[in-house]
Coordinates of C-alpha atoms in Angstrom, one line a residue:
X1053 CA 11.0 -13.2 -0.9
X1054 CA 11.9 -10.3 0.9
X1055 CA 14.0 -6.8 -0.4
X1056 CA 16.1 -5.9 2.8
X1057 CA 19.4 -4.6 2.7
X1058 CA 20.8 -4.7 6.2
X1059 CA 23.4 -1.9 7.4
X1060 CA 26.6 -2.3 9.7
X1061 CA 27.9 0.7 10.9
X1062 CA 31.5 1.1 12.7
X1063 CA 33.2 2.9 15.2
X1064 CA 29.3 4.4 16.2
X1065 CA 29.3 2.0 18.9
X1066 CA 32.1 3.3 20.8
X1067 CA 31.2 6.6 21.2
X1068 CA 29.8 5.9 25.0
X1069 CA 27.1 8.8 25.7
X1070 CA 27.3 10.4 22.4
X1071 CA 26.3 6.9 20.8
X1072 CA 22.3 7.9 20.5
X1073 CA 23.2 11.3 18.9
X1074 CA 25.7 9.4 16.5
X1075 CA 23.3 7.1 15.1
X1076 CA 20.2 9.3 15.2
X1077 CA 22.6 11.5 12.9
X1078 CA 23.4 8.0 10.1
X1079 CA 19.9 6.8 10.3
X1080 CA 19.3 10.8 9.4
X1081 CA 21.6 10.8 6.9
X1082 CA 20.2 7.2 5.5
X1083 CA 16.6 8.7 5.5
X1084 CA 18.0 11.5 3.4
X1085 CA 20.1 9.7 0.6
X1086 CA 16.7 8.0 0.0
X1087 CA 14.6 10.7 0.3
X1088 CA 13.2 9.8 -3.6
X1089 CA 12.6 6.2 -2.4
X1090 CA 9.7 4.5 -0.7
X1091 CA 11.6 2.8 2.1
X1092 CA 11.5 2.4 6.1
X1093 CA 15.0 2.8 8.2
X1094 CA 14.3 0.4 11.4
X1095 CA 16.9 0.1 13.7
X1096 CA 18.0 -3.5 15.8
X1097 CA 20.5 -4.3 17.9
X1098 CA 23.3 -2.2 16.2
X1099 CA 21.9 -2.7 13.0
X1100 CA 19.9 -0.6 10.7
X1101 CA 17.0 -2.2 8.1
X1102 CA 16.2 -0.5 4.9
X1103 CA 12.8 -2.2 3.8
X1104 CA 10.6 -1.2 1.3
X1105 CA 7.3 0.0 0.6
X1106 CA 6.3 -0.9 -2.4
X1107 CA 9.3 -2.7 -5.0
X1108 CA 12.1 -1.3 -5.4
X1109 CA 15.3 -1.4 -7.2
X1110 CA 17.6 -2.6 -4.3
X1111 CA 20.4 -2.0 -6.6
X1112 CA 19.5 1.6 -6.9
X1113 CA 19.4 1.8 -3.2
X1114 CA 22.3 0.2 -2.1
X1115 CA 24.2 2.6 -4.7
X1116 CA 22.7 5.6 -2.9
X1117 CA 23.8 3.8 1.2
X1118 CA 27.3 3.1 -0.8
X1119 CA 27.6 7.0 -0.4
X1120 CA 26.6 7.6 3.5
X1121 CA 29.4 8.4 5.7
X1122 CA 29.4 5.9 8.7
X1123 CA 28.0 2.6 6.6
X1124 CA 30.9 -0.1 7.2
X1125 CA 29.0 -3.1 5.2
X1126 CA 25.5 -3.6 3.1
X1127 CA 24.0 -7.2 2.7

């Protein structure tokens, strides 16, 4: 079984040319709410993948992504 919370983010995507510097700034802010976690940010398709390094309390995390400015949904 795999720990992966999977991010949707909103209105990012209709930012036309600024769209790169809009989600280089959430996956940013992502890497910075979990800056006392061991976790990769990947980005696909729209989407952003926290994974972890090591086990983690996915709870914890998605407590901590609750509070980033942008996020739409967590599954």
């Amino acid at each position: 079984m795999y720990n992966v919370a999977l991010i949707r983010y909103g209105e990012i995507v209709l930012k036309g040319n600024n769209r790169s510097k809009f989600e280089k700034k959430l996956v940013d802010n992502i890497k910075y709410a979990l800056r006392d976690e061991d976790v990769q940010v990947t980005f696909s398709q729209a989407r952003l993948y926290v994974e972890p390094k090591d086990a983690m309390d996915l709870d914890r995390v998605i407590n901590k992504l609750k509070k980033v400015f942008g996020i739409v949904s967590i599954s």
